């Protein structure tokens, strides 16, 4: 086998595998209960409606041809309009020109990083944070720093944050904390990338304004420093690979140019399917997934209370997919995972979510992928693994 | 509007718009005949078969869920196997592990460039060549040089070539020229990226071995220096955005890691649709488009002979989508396009295809998008535009 490693670019050398995706090779019991992956439950996908939508599109010759042909780099004009209307309802005055459609929010995040981050630039992140974002920033050669310790002396190339039901902590920022982030971005003269995949998954409490909504309260979107990332992966289905960025037109155009260079355009068929599916808005889909995941959140909250007792600390999230557990200092959750996997439950060790792999005594539990009737059993197994590990090391 | 340009990364500053896509804003007659875009004719898409395939997938609960869920970064295992079998039939011994599925061949090209090209590296290209490749290499900061003038003193980061019905010249390389390219890549210790989008569109003559097939005649694919890029955009439909790279596993894995970072994975639904559509192979689809485009090629060849006479020089391509015209030295085809557009025909000026914007007296005519019954009229209009321009300047 030829050794190519000496010929790899700096970018290729910096790229690292996902700390989460590599867990999929972990040995585990056959009836394992998956609290690891943050993927939606496929039984909630609107399969029948999607079938009808695609059938209608492919039955009409004109719509069929356009759903299978090349399209604009920035995405289907009708879907851009629908997304702009969605953002309008969320308090963001914007036009279709302020929307770029992408292959999921991940591509929007990568494009934003590509537009702003040069090697050795600083990127401010919440700690812990989404590993897929760490992968992106590290591939671009960024130095990562904790946004709560922002040093006014260095202008960061980018600030990355989730305001709603953050991955992995499940925590939402207060309105005041949100305002502080927006103010920080303006003060440091940088872009604030707001990743909001779980927005539709609020179970309790009133919706809070997005960072972009706050940023545009007193100024036009063209003057905003926030770039909002959204996705249909949680409300409809991730396999469609459709997400979006919303922000100042000059940034949307630059990201669109890079998207054109990198893969020409988003998938036409999936976009056409979404346009038809969302004829009556996103709300019915949001309501459906909210109700289903709320039940799971409640089951996991109760199971943790019952089986985990005072072994660790956690907060019940108001939405999203995740509980974040902090265990006693002497517990290494990477080692605990070996016990847990043998007992038939998996999760993601907390070190996967930190730039310096700290947080060895933390872990993320996802309630999105496990069947509701299995969640309590999964937590029971985890508590048993904890006891085994704590007693025998 | 905030001015972000000072904050853009080096990468973002280097990115340039497509010389072809920007032509779409050119003023033109309303009944204009499009010899510009290299997009397939949508009336040839297998719409009914795709509707049946998607309907079957979304009727079965198991296949529906998986077609809408997250999947492997490298692509659907069944489609990787089908593509590997396709490559086997074309004389390339390879396994599914040697295949990466991407958002069209464009993403595969971008990933390959990302893996190998650092700023100021040299990339060797055919001149003229596909503008979308120039966009990619320039965004990565490459210095472009003509592969026929390869300088053995500098190791290029990458060689980019089309062996079949090249875009824009329509020329195919002889087996001897192909062997020379493969030898050059090994001699210069670099990767040869073989872009082969038009492979299924051979109208005359016998198929010639791909660069990768030649490279693997005497060595295993793991020792090859060729990375092959293929696509379903010409044989099935481009809106699906499914293409692939085939090559040594170590390169496929590195590109797959970057793909994971950049957009997680290919579109699940389109991949599932293709798996079902291609149950009986790609051949029926290839035969259909071959027959349809051969007719157009013949019409354009005859119309050029009849209406264009000795105004310029061209060769009749054995396949693909394009005629390449060389006009007398004093003709500027960018200026000629203004006349042509007013008379109701468009094309792409040749300078769009060269790194230094040379070739002002050349142009590309595509016969893929214009209706067959309009092709002769389009060439007649072009000849008239030529006469007008030549007489009045």
XYZ file of C-alpha atoms in Angstrom:
786
model
C 0.000 0.000 0.000
C 1.378 3.410 -1.000
C 2.032 5.739 1.917
C 0.446 9.066 1.018
C 0.733 10.684 4.412
C 3.743 12.850 3.458
C 1.696 14.327 0.641
C -1.384 15.213 2.642
C -2.261 18.910 2.936
C -2.115 20.736 6.255
C -5.917 20.672 6.295
C -6.049 16.899 5.808
C -3.454 16.380 8.549
C -5.489 18.410 11.041
C -8.758 16.519 10.431
C -9.737 14.154 13.233
C -12.464 11.491 13.375
C -15.682 12.153 15.278
C -15.322 11.121 18.899
C -18.944 9.967 18.753
C -19.029 8.138 15.431
C -15.982 6.077 16.463
C -17.953 4.756 19.441
C -20.105 2.782 17.027
C -17.338 0.165 16.884
C -17.392 -0.324 20.665
C -18.102 -3.941 21.761
C -21.512 -4.184 23.368
C -24.288 -6.550 24.457
C -26.629 -7.510 21.626
C -29.723 -5.994 23.268
C -27.815 -2.817 24.062
C -29.837 0.299 24.881
C -28.434 3.248 22.910
C -28.084 6.445 24.957
C -25.060 7.310 22.798
C -26.188 8.559 19.407
C -28.063 11.850 19.176
C -30.040 10.662 16.187
C -33.818 11.009 15.966
C -36.126 8.034 16.344
C -36.895 6.847 12.826
C -40.381 5.734 13.849
C -41.292 9.441 14.092
C -40.407 10.288 10.476
C -43.412 11.462 8.403
C -42.981 8.559 5.991
C -46.493 8.468 4.511
C -46.572 12.229 3.958
C -43.143 12.161 2.362
C -44.243 9.344 0.063
C -47.288 11.358 -1.004
C -45.203 14.479 -1.505
C -42.620 12.738 -3.690
C -45.288 10.859 -5.597
C -47.076 14.123 -6.410
C -43.817 15.787 -7.461
C -42.798 12.901 -9.703
C -46.278 12.506 -11.210
C -46.306 16.040 -12.605
C -43.843 16.222 -15.477
C -42.736 19.806 -14.885
C -42.126 19.423 -11.171
C -40.495 16.004 -11.718
C -37.982 17.393 -14.186
C -37.053 20.267 -11.976
C -36.750 18.001 -8.899
C -34.167 15.890 -10.729
C -32.291 18.671 -12.544
C -29.478 20.963 -11.432
C -30.746 23.969 -9.476
C -29.421 27.188 -7.946
C -26.346 26.904 -5.700
C -28.134 28.785 -2.906
C -31.051 26.327 -2.953
C -34.623 26.042 -4.222
C -36.187 29.553 -4.277
C -39.490 28.277 -2.840
C -37.793 26.539 0.056
C -35.655 29.611 0.738
C -38.895 31.615 0.945
C -40.467 29.063 3.319
C -37.417 29.183 5.563
C -37.401 32.996 5.492
C -41.065 32.944 6.577
C -40.199 30.491 9.351
C -37.476 32.869 10.559
C -39.915 35.812 10.309
C -42.315 33.982 12.637
C -39.401 33.550 15.044
C -38.863 37.308 15.163
C -36.175 37.654 12.505
C -36.986 40.101 9.701
C -35.265 38.561 6.684
C -35.813 37.791 2.990
C -35.097 34.649 0.933
C -31.756 36.275 -0.020
C -30.738 35.973 3.624
C -31.111 32.175 3.496
C -28.636 29.615 2.178
C -29.797 26.003 1.954
C -27.137 23.435 2.810
C -26.587 19.678 3.308
C -27.760 19.785 6.881
C -26.635 22.408 9.384
C -23.230 20.673 9.478
C -22.401 21.984 6.010
C -23.542 25.476 6.989
C -21.240 25.305 10.007
C -18.328 24.130 7.882
C -18.927 26.889 5.321
C -19.066 29.527 8.055
C -15.803 28.264 9.482
C -14.268 28.206 6.021
C -15.305 31.817 5.425
C -13.799 33.136 8.658
C -11.178 30.815 10.118
C -7.529 30.811 9.057
C -4.980 28.515 10.757
C -4.038 29.747 14.262
C -7.122 31.960 14.535
C -9.054 31.768 17.780
C -12.574 30.356 17.906
C -14.621 30.779 21.077
C -16.880 27.888 22.029
C -19.069 26.854 24.929
C -17.333 24.128 26.953
C -18.466 21.370 26.633
C -19.830 21.573 23.083
C -20.880 19.614 19.984
C -17.943 17.428 18.791
C -18.869 17.936 15.115
C -18.168 21.645 15.601
C -14.825 20.912 17.257
C -13.959 18.719 14.247
C -14.745 21.574 11.851
C -12.779 24.234 13.741
C -9.764 21.967 14.307
C -9.685 20.997 10.616
C -9.416 24.717 9.827
C -6.522 25.042 12.254
C -8.339 27.061 14.927
C -7.198 27.497 18.506
C -10.209 26.809 20.695
C -11.037 28.822 23.795
C -13.904 28.927 26.292
C -16.328 31.744 25.431
C -16.965 32.435 29.119
C -13.275 33.300 29.465
C -13.208 35.565 26.405
C -10.097 37.681 26.355
C -10.879 41.111 24.908
C -7.278 41.454 23.759
C -7.568 38.866 20.969
C -10.199 39.239 18.265
C -11.663 35.750 17.691
C -12.397 34.707 14.106
C -15.732 33.291 15.236
C -17.883 32.541 18.279
C -19.885 29.311 18.235
C -22.871 28.793 20.548
C -26.123 26.917 21.056
C -28.733 28.869 23.010
C -31.437 26.174 23.160
C -30.990 22.775 24.892
C -27.307 22.784 24.171
C -25.519 19.671 22.971
C -24.346 18.062 25.248
C -25.520 19.781 28.454
C -29.195 20.274 27.587
C -28.913 23.761 29.106
C -30.664 26.782 27.569
C -29.284 30.282 27.919
C -31.396 32.945 29.601
C -32.391 36.005 27.607
C -29.787 37.980 29.487
C -27.052 35.464 28.651
C -28.176 35.582 25.032
C -27.932 39.369 24.961
C -24.442 39.147 26.421
C -23.293 36.846 23.616
C -24.683 39.168 20.943
C -23.054 42.166 22.626
C -19.767 40.259 22.866
C -19.822 39.494 19.134
C -20.336 43.183 18.302
C -17.765 44.305 20.842
C -15.141 41.855 19.544
C -16.096 42.658 15.929
C -16.640 39.025 15.066
C -19.334 36.679 13.823
C -21.532 34.743 16.255
C -22.537 31.393 14.777
C -25.756 30.281 16.448
C -26.391 26.560 16.009
C -30.043 25.843 16.764
C -30.865 22.243 15.789
C -33.153 21.560 18.754
C -35.261 24.722 18.557
C -38.477 22.862 17.685
C -37.976 20.452 20.591
C -39.071 22.648 23.516
C -41.121 20.606 26.030
C -41.608 23.167 28.830
C -41.636 26.910 29.224
C -41.947 29.701 26.707
C -39.747 29.953 23.632
C -36.926 32.440 24.072
C -35.737 34.695 21.243
C -32.849 33.358 19.191
C -29.508 35.154 19.225
C -30.263 36.373 15.706
C -33.690 37.657 16.789
C -32.053 39.636 19.614
C -29.314 40.874 17.290
C -31.919 42.210 14.843
C -34.140 43.883 17.461
C -32.394 47.223 17.013
C -30.685 46.781 13.643
C -31.342 45.274 10.228
C -30.157 41.723 9.510
C -27.554 43.236 7.174
C -25.948 44.871 10.233
C -26.256 41.783 12.431
C -23.205 39.854 13.595
C -25.133 36.611 14.088
C -25.300 33.781 11.588
C -28.143 31.403 12.471
C -27.972 27.679 11.556
C -31.170 25.659 11.342
C -32.096 22.165 10.150
C -34.977 19.928 9.156
C -33.121 16.931 10.620
C -34.973 16.921 13.958
C -38.416 18.111 12.784
C -38.678 16.061 9.568
C -35.770 13.685 8.818
C -31.966 13.878 8.761
C -31.474 11.600 5.739
C -32.799 14.416 3.529
C -29.705 16.441 4.442
C -31.354 19.856 4.347
C -30.388 22.609 6.713
C -29.874 26.327 6.344
C -27.947 29.412 7.331
C -29.708 32.760 7.910
C -27.780 36.004 8.153
C -26.454 39.101 6.391
C -26.677 38.749 2.616
C -22.971 39.375 2.129
C -22.168 36.312 4.265
C -24.874 34.168 2.661
C -23.469 35.035 -0.775
C -19.900 34.209 0.212
C -20.960 30.884 1.742
C -23.076 30.198 -1.361
C -20.050 30.773 -3.570
C -18.039 28.271 -1.536
C -20.924 25.800 -1.641
C -21.043 26.158 -5.435
C -17.317 25.386 -5.589
C -17.612 22.416 -3.242
C -20.695 20.534 -4.433
C -22.571 22.853 -6.834
C -25.930 22.871 -4.982
C -28.209 21.098 -2.481
C -30.124 17.943 -3.450
C -33.044 19.069 -5.652
C -35.366 16.152 -4.865
C -35.158 16.521 -1.080
C -35.743 20.252 -1.351
C -38.793 19.748 -3.583
C -40.120 17.143 -1.128
C -39.761 19.579 1.765
C -41.508 22.399 -0.112
C -44.535 20.192 -0.607
C -44.403 18.625 2.847
C -44.291 22.032 4.539
C -47.236 23.487 2.626
C -49.009 23.962 5.942
C -45.930 24.984 7.874
C -43.487 23.241 10.143
C -45.766 23.388 13.205
C -47.577 20.037 12.796
C -44.218 18.271 12.478
C -42.771 20.154 15.418
C -45.797 19.323 17.590
C -45.481 15.632 16.783
C -41.815 15.308 17.699
C -42.178 17.555 20.759
C -44.866 15.300 22.184
C -42.917 12.103 21.510
C -39.593 13.281 22.918
C -41.193 14.957 25.931
C -42.420 11.535 27.050
C -38.901 10.137 26.764
C -37.402 13.093 28.605
C -39.912 12.531 31.411
C -39.164 8.797 31.592
C -35.423 9.422 31.720
C -35.808 12.126 34.374
C -37.842 9.800 36.569
C -35.495 6.848 35.983
C -32.439 8.920 36.881
C -34.156 10.098 40.074
C -35.136 6.569 40.967
C -32.091 4.502 39.954
C -29.238 6.951 39.997
C -30.108 8.739 43.183
C -27.157 10.623 44.629
C -24.506 8.991 42.449
C -24.229 12.121 40.349
C -25.654 15.518 39.453
C -27.834 16.524 36.489
C -30.448 19.005 35.436
C -33.683 18.114 33.672
C -33.526 19.760 30.210
C -36.495 21.792 28.956
C -36.048 20.380 25.478
C -33.687 18.737 23.028
C -32.247 15.234 23.239
C -29.809 15.172 26.175
C -29.144 14.767 29.893
C -25.663 15.668 31.091
C -24.417 13.767 34.139
C -21.569 14.821 36.357
C -20.254 11.909 38.425
C -17.886 11.993 41.398
C -14.364 13.228 40.539
C -12.754 9.781 40.758
C -14.974 8.263 38.041
C -13.571 7.995 34.511
C -16.603 7.690 32.235
C -14.485 6.273 29.386
C -13.639 3.312 31.650
C -17.175 3.162 33.030
C -18.380 2.743 29.449
C -16.664 -0.655 29.223
C -18.761 -1.891 32.161
C -21.906 -0.240 30.853
C -21.521 -1.693 27.357
C -21.150 -5.176 28.828
C -24.319 -4.645 30.860
C -26.136 -3.441 27.725
C -26.207 0.339 27.759
C -24.050 2.929 25.965
C -23.539 6.687 26.187
C -20.916 9.236 25.177
C -18.127 10.025 27.686
C -17.944 13.761 28.415
C -14.355 14.179 27.234
C -15.653 13.871 23.646
C -17.209 17.315 24.056
C -14.253 19.336 25.314
C -11.382 20.804 23.280
C -8.804 19.508 25.805
C -10.531 16.173 26.503
C -11.202 17.236 30.086
C -14.419 16.328 31.881
C -13.506 12.669 32.467
C -16.193 12.379 35.157
C -19.046 13.582 32.909
C -21.191 11.844 30.322
C -24.018 12.540 27.898
C -27.210 10.479 27.835
C -29.405 10.822 24.771
C -33.081 9.901 25.099
C -33.800 10.350 21.371
C -32.883 6.966 19.934
C -33.886 4.459 22.655
C -37.448 3.133 22.678
C -39.466 4.760 25.513
C -40.159 1.399 27.162
C -36.427 0.674 27.317
C -35.257 3.964 28.809
C -35.848 3.083 32.476
C -34.075 -0.252 32.003
C -31.153 1.538 30.373
C -30.746 3.884 33.319
C -31.012 0.922 35.724
C -28.175 -0.811 33.838
C -26.103 2.361 33.942
C -26.570 2.614 37.720
C -25.513 -1.032 38.050
C -22.419 -0.402 35.893
C -21.590 2.573 38.087
C -21.797 0.465 41.234
C -19.662 -2.321 39.737
C -17.037 0.154 38.558
C -17.073 2.206 41.735
C -16.562 -0.902 43.887
C -14.032 -2.762 41.700
C -12.414 0.028 39.657
C -24.452 46.840 5.643
C -21.484 45.592 7.664
C -18.305 45.164 5.649
C -16.959 41.714 6.488
C -14.338 41.540 3.759
C -11.423 42.292 6.101
C -12.433 39.329 8.217
C -12.686 36.779 5.434
C -10.234 33.851 5.511
C -7.575 33.408 2.851
C -9.653 30.566 1.449
C -12.772 32.734 1.163
C -10.783 35.519 -0.517
C -9.433 33.152 -3.136
C -12.864 31.732 -4.110
C -14.182 32.972 -7.454
C -17.620 32.586 -9.051
C -18.169 30.061 -11.836
C -17.450 31.625 -15.203
C -20.338 29.589 -16.574
C -22.973 30.061 -13.890
C -22.525 33.848 -14.107
C -23.518 33.697 -17.787
C -27.052 32.875 -16.727
C -27.600 36.578 -16.059
C -26.601 37.523 -19.607
C -29.317 39.472 -21.545
C -30.762 37.326 -24.285
C -33.665 36.870 -26.715
C -36.704 35.208 -25.148
C -36.626 32.201 -27.487
C -32.883 31.782 -26.952
C -31.353 28.430 -27.871
C -29.066 27.292 -25.031
C -25.718 25.925 -26.200
C -24.202 27.292 -22.978
C -25.090 25.065 -20.039
C -23.689 21.539 -19.907
C -26.743 20.243 -18.106
C -28.584 17.117 -19.221
C -31.970 17.292 -20.929
C -34.558 16.826 -18.180
C -36.937 15.050 -20.573
C -34.509 12.091 -20.466
C -34.688 11.594 -16.688
C -36.166 8.196 -15.690
C -39.008 9.905 -13.832
C -41.502 7.033 -13.754
C -38.885 4.512 -12.599
C -37.659 6.901 -9.909
C -41.241 7.408 -8.710
C -41.728 3.643 -8.484
C -38.389 3.188 -6.706
C -39.132 5.860 -4.090
C -42.682 4.655 -3.650
C -41.461 1.118 -2.964
C -38.812 2.368 -0.532
C -41.272 4.539 1.383
C -43.996 1.872 1.434
C -41.833 -0.605 3.329
C -41.390 0.634 6.888
C -37.851 -0.650 7.371
C -36.478 0.716 4.122
C -38.394 3.988 4.619
C -36.874 4.596 8.016
C -33.381 3.909 6.842
C -33.841 6.093 3.731
C -34.716 9.053 5.966
C -32.237 8.421 8.795
C -28.569 9.321 9.222
C -26.268 6.832 7.505
C -22.554 6.097 7.149
C -20.297 9.015 6.145
C -18.830 6.980 3.290
C -22.285 6.272 1.858
C -24.899 3.502 1.654
C -23.084 0.123 1.760
C -25.324 -1.336 -0.955
C -24.681 1.552 -3.317
C -20.947 1.377 -2.612
C -21.103 -2.293 -3.611
C -23.030 -1.483 -6.818
C -20.479 1.177 -7.750
C -17.596 -1.200 -7.008
C -19.226 -3.775 -9.315
C -19.628 -1.078 -11.977
C -15.907 -0.287 -11.672
C -15.070 -4.035 -11.807
C -16.930 -4.287 -15.129
C -14.804 -1.385 -16.359
C -11.626 -3.317 -15.604
C -10.874 -1.959 -12.133
C -10.448 -4.600 -9.419
C -11.792 -2.866 -6.312
C -13.994 -3.452 -3.273
C -16.750 -1.304 -1.687
C -14.052 0.052 0.666
C -12.411 1.658 -2.344
C -15.543 3.717 -3.047
C -16.633 6.972 -1.407
C -20.088 8.293 -2.268
C -20.291 12.078 -2.548
C -22.659 14.933 -3.469
C -21.926 14.609 -7.151
C -18.427 14.283 -8.564
C -17.868 17.960 -7.728
C -17.682 17.155 -4.015
C -15.289 14.290 -4.708
C -13.089 16.690 -6.667
C -13.184 19.256 -3.877
C -12.331 16.622 -1.265
C -9.407 15.348 -3.344
C -8.080 18.876 -3.696
C -8.554 19.462 0.012
C -6.582 16.309 0.827
C -3.594 17.213 -1.353
C -3.417 20.917 -2.150
C -1.840 23.509 0.128
C -1.589 27.172 -0.917
C 1.119 27.758 -3.581
C 1.230 24.074 -4.533
C 1.220 23.289 -8.237
C -1.717 21.520 -9.863
C -1.353 20.258 -13.431
C -4.431 20.503 -15.638
C -5.358 20.009 -19.256
C -5.751 23.384 -20.976
C -8.563 24.199 -21.581
C -10.426 22.391 -18.794
C -13.612 22.288 -16.691
C -14.116 25.680 -14.921
C -15.557 24.004 -11.800
C -12.177 22.297 -11.331
C -10.330 25.600 -11.767
C -12.629 27.081 -9.089
C -11.740 24.281 -6.675
C -7.976 24.445 -7.220
C -7.860 28.259 -7.058
C -9.886 28.271 -3.824
C -7.207 26.004 -2.341
C -4.521 28.441 -3.459
C -3.000 26.265 -6.199
C -0.753 27.493 -8.989
C -2.122 26.022 -12.204
C 0.076 24.701 -14.978
C -0.495 22.897 -18.269
C 0.033 19.149 -17.860
C 1.539 18.889 -21.350
C 4.318 21.219 -20.188
C 4.955 19.303 -16.939
C 8.215 20.359 -15.380
C 9.903 17.387 -13.730
C 11.691 19.716 -11.295
C 8.543 20.592 -9.326
C 6.446 17.868 -7.746
C 2.798 18.805 -8.382
C 0.308 18.264 -5.556
C -2.164 16.806 -8.037
C -2.791 16.181 -11.747
C -6.344 16.665 -12.995
C -7.519 15.127 -16.276
C -10.520 13.912 -18.253
C -9.733 11.069 -20.633
C -13.190 10.716 -22.236
C -14.908 13.488 -24.262
C -13.167 16.163 -22.267
C -15.012 19.251 -21.087
C -14.768 21.560 -23.034
C -12.940 20.154 -26.081
C -14.861 16.892 -26.498
C -11.510 15.203 -27.194
C -10.705 11.707 -25.861
C -7.181 10.648 -25.078
C -5.680 7.680 -26.920
C -4.635 4.644 -24.892
C -1.020 5.738 -25.329
C -1.770 9.245 -24.012
C -3.604 7.663 -21.094
C -0.625 5.483 -20.260
C 1.622 8.531 -20.373
C -0.519 10.331 -17.809
C -0.466 7.348 -15.448
C 3.295 7.017 -15.861
C 3.712 10.747 -15.237
C 1.759 10.521 -11.965
C 3.980 7.684 -10.731
C 7.151 9.387 -11.943
C 6.240 12.681 -10.248
C 5.031 10.805 -7.141
C 1.656 12.517 -7.190
C -2.038 11.701 -7.454
C -3.818 11.671 -10.810
C -7.444 12.740 -10.412
C -9.423 11.277 -13.299
C -12.745 13.039 -13.785
C -14.995 10.851 -15.929
C -18.532 12.298 -15.973
C -19.229 11.528 -19.641
C -18.025 7.910 -19.656
C -21.506 6.458 -20.355
C -22.016 8.858 -23.261
C -19.894 7.189 -25.934
C -21.648 7.344 -29.345
C -18.955 5.857 -31.610
C -15.954 3.581 -31.323
C -14.916 1.158 -28.635
C -14.638 2.132 -24.982
C -11.072 2.788 -23.921
C -9.720 1.788 -20.500
C -9.932 4.462 -17.819
C -6.741 5.881 -16.331
C -7.491 3.912 -13.159
C -7.976 0.692 -15.165
C -4.574 1.221 -16.802
C -2.985 2.106 -13.474
C -4.268 -1.138 -11.927
C -3.252 -3.398 -14.835
C 0.073 -4.230 -13.211
C -0.539 -3.254 -9.590
C -3.281 -3.423 -6.952
C -5.596 -0.447 -6.513
C -3.880 0.181 -3.166
C -0.675 0.933 -5.081
C -2.399 3.010 -7.769
C -1.795 6.749 -8.073
C -5.118 7.377 -9.789
C -8.274 8.565 -8.071
C -11.303 8.053 -10.320
C -14.355 10.345 -10.079
C -17.704 9.147 -11.409
C -21.281 10.417 -11.270
C -24.917 9.450 -11.797
C -25.653 13.000 -13.002
C -25.455 12.201 -16.727
C -26.822 8.631 -16.684
C -29.691 9.137 -14.198
C -30.196 12.700 -12.898
C -28.013 15.459 -11.440
C -30.575 16.713 -8.896
C -29.953 13.555 -6.843
C -26.398 14.794 -6.224
C -24.747 11.400 -6.104
C -21.268 10.818 -7.437
C -18.282 8.817 -6.242
C -14.557 8.540 -5.912
C -12.749 5.219 -6.469
C -9.154 4.701 -5.418
C -6.716 3.445 -2.781
C -8.459 2.849 0.548
C -6.154 5.177 2.420
C -7.289 8.079 0.207
C -10.956 7.077 0.317
C -10.778 6.997 4.127
C -9.118 10.405 4.363
C -11.670 11.931 1.998
C -14.461 10.224 3.947
C -13.190 11.768 7.163
C -13.261 15.216 5.582
C -16.741 14.545 4.201
C -17.901 13.560 7.695
C -16.541 16.840 9.034
C -18.104 18.896 6.264
C -21.633 17.513 5.902
C -21.753 14.214 7.840
C -22.869 11.977 4.934
C -24.564 11.788 1.508
C -28.342 12.138 1.131
C -29.864 8.815 2.295
C -33.046 9.017 0.208
C -31.281 9.621 -3.114
C -28.861 6.795 -2.401
C -31.697 4.395 -1.560
C -33.502 5.468 -4.749
C -30.415 4.718 -6.821
C -29.893 1.294 -5.229
C -33.378 0.283 -6.277
C -33.248 1.972 -9.673
C -29.992 0.244 -10.568
C -31.174 -3.266 -9.627
C -30.574 -4.334 -13.219
C -27.438 -2.268 -13.695
C -26.636 1.092 -15.196
C -26.645 -0.182 -18.786
C -30.318 0.457 -19.669
C -29.959 4.060 -18.481
C -26.689 4.505 -20.320
C -28.183 3.110 -23.549
C -31.105 5.509 -23.362
C -29.043 8.673 -22.937
C -26.426 7.538 -25.452
C -29.085 7.153 -28.138
C -30.686 10.508 -27.383
C -27.487 12.550 -27.255
C -25.992 10.815 -30.292
C -28.858 12.218 -32.375
C -28.102 15.725 -31.100
C -24.406 15.347 -31.719
C -25.158 14.276 -35.307
C -27.520 17.217 -35.863
C -24.981 19.695 -34.519
C -22.171 18.169 -36.581
C -24.228 18.472 -39.760
C -25.415 22.013 -38.926
C -21.863 23.182 -38.255
C -20.729 21.718 -41.572
C -23.609 23.330 -43.391
C -23.901 26.772 -41.736
C -20.481 27.409 -40.294
C -18.424 26.204 -43.218
C -14.889 27.494 -43.102
C -15.502 30.159 -40.456
C -13.718 28.023 -37.850
C -12.260 24.642 -36.952
C -13.749 21.854 -34.840
C -13.669 18.103 -34.379
C -16.747 15.905 -34.093
C -16.647 14.404 -30.572
C -17.164 10.658 -30.135
C -19.268 11.249 -27.051
C -20.127 13.639 -24.248
C -21.925 16.962 -24.579
C -19.596 19.386 -26.366
C -18.190 20.787 -29.610
C -15.193 23.090 -29.286
C -14.837 25.752 -31.967
C -11.684 27.632 -32.772
C -12.429 30.830 -34.728
C -10.004 33.110 -36.566
C -7.481 34.859 -34.286
C -9.150 38.284 -34.507
C -12.483 37.049 -33.113
C -13.203 37.654 -29.422
C -15.894 35.141 -28.486
C -16.874 37.129 -25.376
C -17.850 40.039 -27.676
C -19.357 37.685 -30.241
C -21.626 36.397 -27.475
C -23.365 39.786 -27.273
C -24.362 39.503 -30.928
C -25.276 35.845 -30.563
C -27.448 36.448 -27.505
C -29.370 39.170 -29.332
C -29.936 36.789 -32.239
C -31.140 34.089 -29.838
C -28.304 31.669 -29.180
C -25.822 31.360 -26.315
C -22.613 29.430 -25.633
C -19.626 29.651 -23.298
C -16.612 31.711 -24.453
C -13.430 29.654 -24.381
C -11.589 31.914 -21.932
C -13.827 30.490 -19.169
C -11.902 27.232 -19.486
C -8.310 28.435 -19.212
C -6.379 29.350 -16.069
C -5.055 32.556 -17.683
C -8.262 33.453 -19.548
C -6.519 32.896 -22.859
C -8.284 31.326 -25.827
C -10.369 34.418 -26.687
C -11.073 33.035 -30.166
C -12.523 29.727 -28.923
C -15.951 28.722 -27.661
C -17.834 25.704 -26.328
C -21.131 24.576 -27.790
C -23.171 22.151 -25.728
C -25.748 20.003 -27.495
C -27.143 18.511 -24.276
C -29.741 21.063 -23.251
C -31.186 22.351 -26.530
C -34.122 20.485 -28.097
C -32.940 18.447 -31.127
C -35.285 20.306 -33.497
C -33.733 23.631 -32.418
C -30.074 22.725 -32.764
C -29.725 23.469 -36.487
C -31.477 26.817 -36.027
C -29.111 27.644 -33.148
C -26.039 26.984 -35.278
C -27.560 29.077 -38.101
C -28.022 31.976 -35.663
C -24.465 31.580 -34.441
C -23.145 31.727 -38.016
C -25.223 34.876 -38.589
C -23.840 36.439 -35.389
C -20.351 35.597 -36.564
C -20.921 37.334 -39.924
C -22.397 40.424 -38.265
C -19.555 40.655 -35.788
C -16.857 39.905 -38.349
C -18.150 42.617 -40.698
C -18.977 45.311 -38.118
C -16.770 44.398 -35.131
